[in-house]
Structures are given as structure tokens and as C-alpha cells.
Amino acid sequence: MAKEAGKVETRGRPRVSENSRLTGKQIKFVELVATREGQDTLRNLAAEAGFSVKGAHTRAYEMLNPNKSPHIAKALRERRRELAEKYEVNY
């Protein structure tokens, strides 16, 4: 049987987009990266956010990769923009 044109595959995990919701661990990771990046490794920040210590480096890479997790990359951009706006210097 040939697949019909326009038919959408319904098996497996749904694709994530920029509008996907973040989990609690992902929200905590975004906050930690936005506030403490450069002070600690991304692996430690992922572990502190609640991800497994053994896979923290992989989760950190996947979450910061906009091709794999566009919703997390978008949330991080927005949080950095908020912090930059909050702490900007006006003369």
C-alpha cells in the first residue's frame, strides 16, 4: 500500500516547535543558564536543574541546540533579553 500524499504520520513523539511548552526541569535549566552561564559548566547546571548526573552533558547539549529544542532556545533568548533590559545602564 502506498501512502497518500498529505497524510500525517501519527506514531511516535510529537515534534517540538518554538511554541511547545517547557517542563519544570527545562524552565529551571533556562533560568540557571541565563543567570549563571560562564560561572559554572553547562553539565553542572543541567544536573542542578534535576537531570541525571550521568546524562547531564547530553541533555545540556540537546536543550541548547536550536535544531533539537527550538522551544528551549526561544525561552533562553527571551529570558536573556529580559535580564539585559532589567540591568541595562541608562545615562
Backbone as JSON, one array per atom type, in Angstrom:
{
  "sequence": "MAKEAGKVETRGRPRVSENSRLTGKQIKFVELVATREGQDTLRNLAAEAGFSVKGAHTRAYEMLNPNKSPHIAKALRERRRELAEKYEVNY",
  "N": [[0.83, -1.19, 0.0], [0.58, 2.16, -0.86], [1.52, 5.26, 0.58], [-0.73, 7.93, 1.11], [-0.63, 11.16, -0.36], [0.02, 13.95, 1.65], [-0.81, 12.83, 4.0], [-0.46, 12.63, 7.46], [2.04, 11.46, 9.64], [1.35, 9.66, 12.56], [2.51, 8.26, 14.58], [4.79, 7.82, 17.35], [6.74, 10.28, 19.17], [5.46, 13.59, 19.37], [6.55, 16.28, 17.25], [8.67, 18.94, 18.38], [8.18, 22.44, 18.63], [8.74, 25.99, 18.4], [6.69, 26.86, 19.94], [6.09, 24.94, 21.78], [5.45, 23.66, 25.08], [7.43, 24.13, 28.04], [8.99, 21.87, 30.32], [9.14, 21.49, 33.92], [11.81, 21.03, 34.74], [13.16, 21.93, 32.49], [12.49, 24.64, 32.5], [13.77, 25.45, 34.85], [16.42, 24.92, 34.09], [16.76, 26.76, 31.98], [16.59, 29.17, 33.41], [18.81, 28.92, 35.12], [20.94, 28.82, 33.25], [20.66, 31.31, 32.02], [21.27, 33.03, 34.11], [23.66, 32.12, 35.32], [25.55, 31.31, 33.46], [28.83, 30.69, 32.36], [29.86, 30.96, 34.87], [29.65, 28.48, 35.87], [29.77, 25.07, 34.69], [27.87, 23.91, 31.85], [27.05, 21.32, 32.1], [26.99, 20.93, 34.9], [24.99, 22.75, 35.52], [22.77, 21.6, 34.26], [22.57, 19.25, 35.75], [22.0, 20.36, 38.23], [19.52, 21.41, 37.68], [18.0, 19.18, 37.75], [18.31, 17.03, 36.06], [19.63, 13.78, 35.21], [22.82, 12.97, 36.55], [24.62, 11.42, 35.1], [23.8, 11.74, 32.44], [23.77, 14.44, 32.06], [25.44, 16.15, 30.57], [24.77, 15.49, 27.94], [22.03, 16.12, 27.89], [22.21, 18.89, 28.33], [23.52, 19.73, 25.99], [21.6, 18.96, 24.05], [19.4, 20.51, 24.82], [20.28, 23.11, 24.4], [20.66, 23.2, 21.7], [19.31, 24.64, 18.94], [18.13, 23.29, 16.81], [17.28, 20.85, 17.8], [15.82, 21.5, 20.1], [13.91, 23.87, 19.78], [12.06, 25.31, 21.3], [13.21, 25.64, 23.82], [15.5, 27.1, 23.22], [14.29, 29.44, 22.34], [12.99, 30.29, 24.7], [15.24, 30.77, 26.3], [16.5, 32.85, 24.88], [14.52, 34.85, 25.23], [14.54, 35.11, 28.03], [17.17, 36.0, 28.5], [17.0, 38.44, 27.15], [15.12, 39.76, 28.77], [16.61, 39.97, 31.17], [18.76, 41.55, 30.28], [17.41, 43.88, 29.65], [16.44, 44.56, 32.17], [18.78, 45.06, 33.65], [20.09, 47.01, 32.23], [22.1, 49.91, 31.55], [21.33, 53.23, 31.94], [22.05, 56.5, 31.01]],
  "CA": [[0.0, 0.0, 0.0], [1.32, 3.41, -0.94], [1.0, 6.33, 1.45], [-1.4, 9.01, 0.41], [0.04, 12.46, -0.24], [-0.61, 14.84, 2.63], [-1.15, 12.11, 5.22], [0.47, 12.95, 8.53], [2.45, 10.33, 10.48], [0.83, 9.9, 13.9], [3.21, 7.45, 15.56], [5.98, 8.4, 17.96], [6.64, 11.53, 19.94], [5.17, 14.74, 18.5], [7.66, 17.2, 17.02], [8.64, 20.15, 19.19], [8.3, 23.68, 17.89], [9.01, 27.12, 19.3], [5.51, 27.09, 20.77], [5.9, 23.84, 22.71], [5.58, 24.04, 26.48], [8.62, 23.65, 28.73], [8.76, 21.13, 31.56], [9.69, 22.17, 35.09], [13.27, 20.94, 34.69], [13.63, 22.79, 31.41], [12.35, 26.02, 32.96], [14.84, 25.69, 35.81], [17.66, 24.94, 33.33], [16.82, 28.05, 31.27], [16.88, 30.21, 34.4], [20.2, 28.75, 35.56], [21.85, 29.19, 32.16], [20.57, 32.75, 31.79], [21.85, 33.79, 35.21], [24.96, 31.64, 35.8], [26.4, 30.8, 32.38], [30.17, 31.22, 32.48], [30.3, 30.77, 36.25], [29.62, 27.04, 36.1], [29.64, 24.35, 33.42], [26.51, 23.59, 31.46], [26.78, 19.99, 32.65], [26.59, 21.11, 36.3], [23.7, 23.46, 35.55], [21.74, 20.62, 33.91], [22.41, 18.37, 36.91], [21.33, 21.14, 39.28], [18.13, 21.58, 37.27], [17.27, 17.96, 38.06], [18.59, 15.96, 35.11], [20.55, 12.76, 35.69], [24.22, 13.38, 36.5], [25.28, 10.66, 34.04], [23.42, 12.23, 31.12], [23.58, 15.89, 32.12], [26.14, 16.81, 29.47], [24.0, 15.26, 26.73], [20.8, 16.91, 27.98], [22.57, 20.3, 28.16], [23.77, 19.94, 24.56], [20.35, 18.84, 23.31], [18.5, 21.62, 25.14], [20.8, 24.36, 23.85], [20.7, 23.08, 20.25], [18.02, 25.13, 18.42], [17.52, 22.33, 15.88], [16.65, 19.78, 18.58], [14.9, 22.07, 21.1], [13.69, 25.29, 19.47], [11.29, 25.97, 22.34], [14.12, 26.0, 24.9], [16.34, 28.17, 22.69], [13.45, 30.65, 22.33], [12.8, 30.7, 26.09], [16.51, 31.29, 26.76], [16.65, 34.18, 24.26], [13.61, 35.78, 25.88], [14.99, 35.36, 29.41], [18.37, 36.85, 28.41], [16.54, 39.78, 26.78], [14.52, 40.35, 29.97], [17.67, 40.33, 32.1], [19.5, 42.66, 29.7], [16.56, 45.06, 29.8], [16.36, 44.88, 33.59], [20.04, 45.55, 34.17], [20.75, 47.95, 31.32], [22.53, 51.18, 32.17], [20.85, 54.44, 31.26], [22.72, 57.71, 31.49]],
  "C": [[0.87, 1.24, 0.0], [0.68, 4.44, -0.01], [0.35, 7.4, 0.6], [-0.64, 10.31, 0.63], [-0.72, 13.32, 0.76], [-0.99, 14.15, 3.93], [-0.06, 12.35, 6.26], [0.76, 11.7, 9.36], [2.02, 10.62, 11.91], [1.53, 9.07, 14.97], [4.4, 8.2, 16.13], [5.68, 9.7, 18.69], [6.36, 12.69, 18.99], [6.39, 15.66, 18.4], [7.52, 18.42, 17.93], [8.81, 21.34, 18.28], [8.6, 24.78, 18.89], [7.85, 27.36, 20.26], [5.23, 25.96, 21.75], [6.12, 24.31, 24.14], [6.83, 23.43, 27.09], [8.2, 22.88, 29.98], [9.38, 21.92, 32.71], [11.2, 22.16, 35.1], [13.84, 21.86, 33.62], [13.54, 24.26, 31.81], [13.47, 26.36, 33.93], [16.19, 25.77, 35.1], [17.82, 26.27, 32.6], [17.18, 29.16, 32.24], [18.33, 30.13, 34.86], [21.19, 29.18, 34.49], [21.83, 30.7, 31.96], [21.27, 33.54, 32.89], [23.27, 33.39, 35.57], [25.86, 31.07, 34.72], [27.77, 31.48, 32.47], [30.73, 31.08, 33.88], [30.39, 29.29, 36.59], [29.46, 26.35, 34.75], [28.17, 24.06, 33.13], [26.1, 22.22, 32.0], [26.31, 20.11, 34.1], [25.24, 21.81, 36.41], [22.55, 22.51, 35.21], [21.5, 19.68, 35.08], [21.68, 19.09, 38.03], [19.85, 21.35, 38.96], [17.31, 20.31, 37.49], [17.48, 16.82, 37.07], [19.62, 15.01, 35.7], [21.99, 13.22, 35.53], [24.94, 12.69, 35.35], [24.97, 11.23, 32.65], [23.28, 13.74, 31.05], [24.26, 16.61, 30.96], [25.38, 16.65, 28.15], [22.72, 16.08, 26.75], [21.1, 18.39, 27.77], [22.79, 20.61, 26.69], [22.45, 19.94, 23.79], [19.43, 20.04, 23.58], [18.98, 22.94, 24.55], [20.91, 24.34, 22.34], [19.35, 23.52, 19.68], [17.36, 24.2, 17.42], [16.8, 21.22, 16.62], [15.59, 20.32, 19.53], [14.66, 23.55, 20.82], [12.92, 26.03, 20.55], [12.18, 26.4, 23.51], [15.02, 27.14, 24.46], [15.57, 29.49, 22.69], [13.26, 31.18, 23.75], [14.08, 31.32, 26.65], [16.78, 32.67, 26.17], [15.78, 35.21, 24.95], [14.06, 36.12, 27.29], [16.24, 36.24, 29.43], [17.99, 38.28, 28.06], [15.93, 40.49, 27.98], [15.6, 40.81, 30.96], [18.49, 41.51, 31.58], [18.73, 43.96, 29.84], [16.51, 45.51, 31.26], [17.63, 45.54, 34.1], [20.79, 46.5, 33.24], [21.07, 49.25, 32.04], [22.04, 52.32, 31.32], [21.54, 55.64, 31.87], [21.8, 58.9, 31.36]]
}
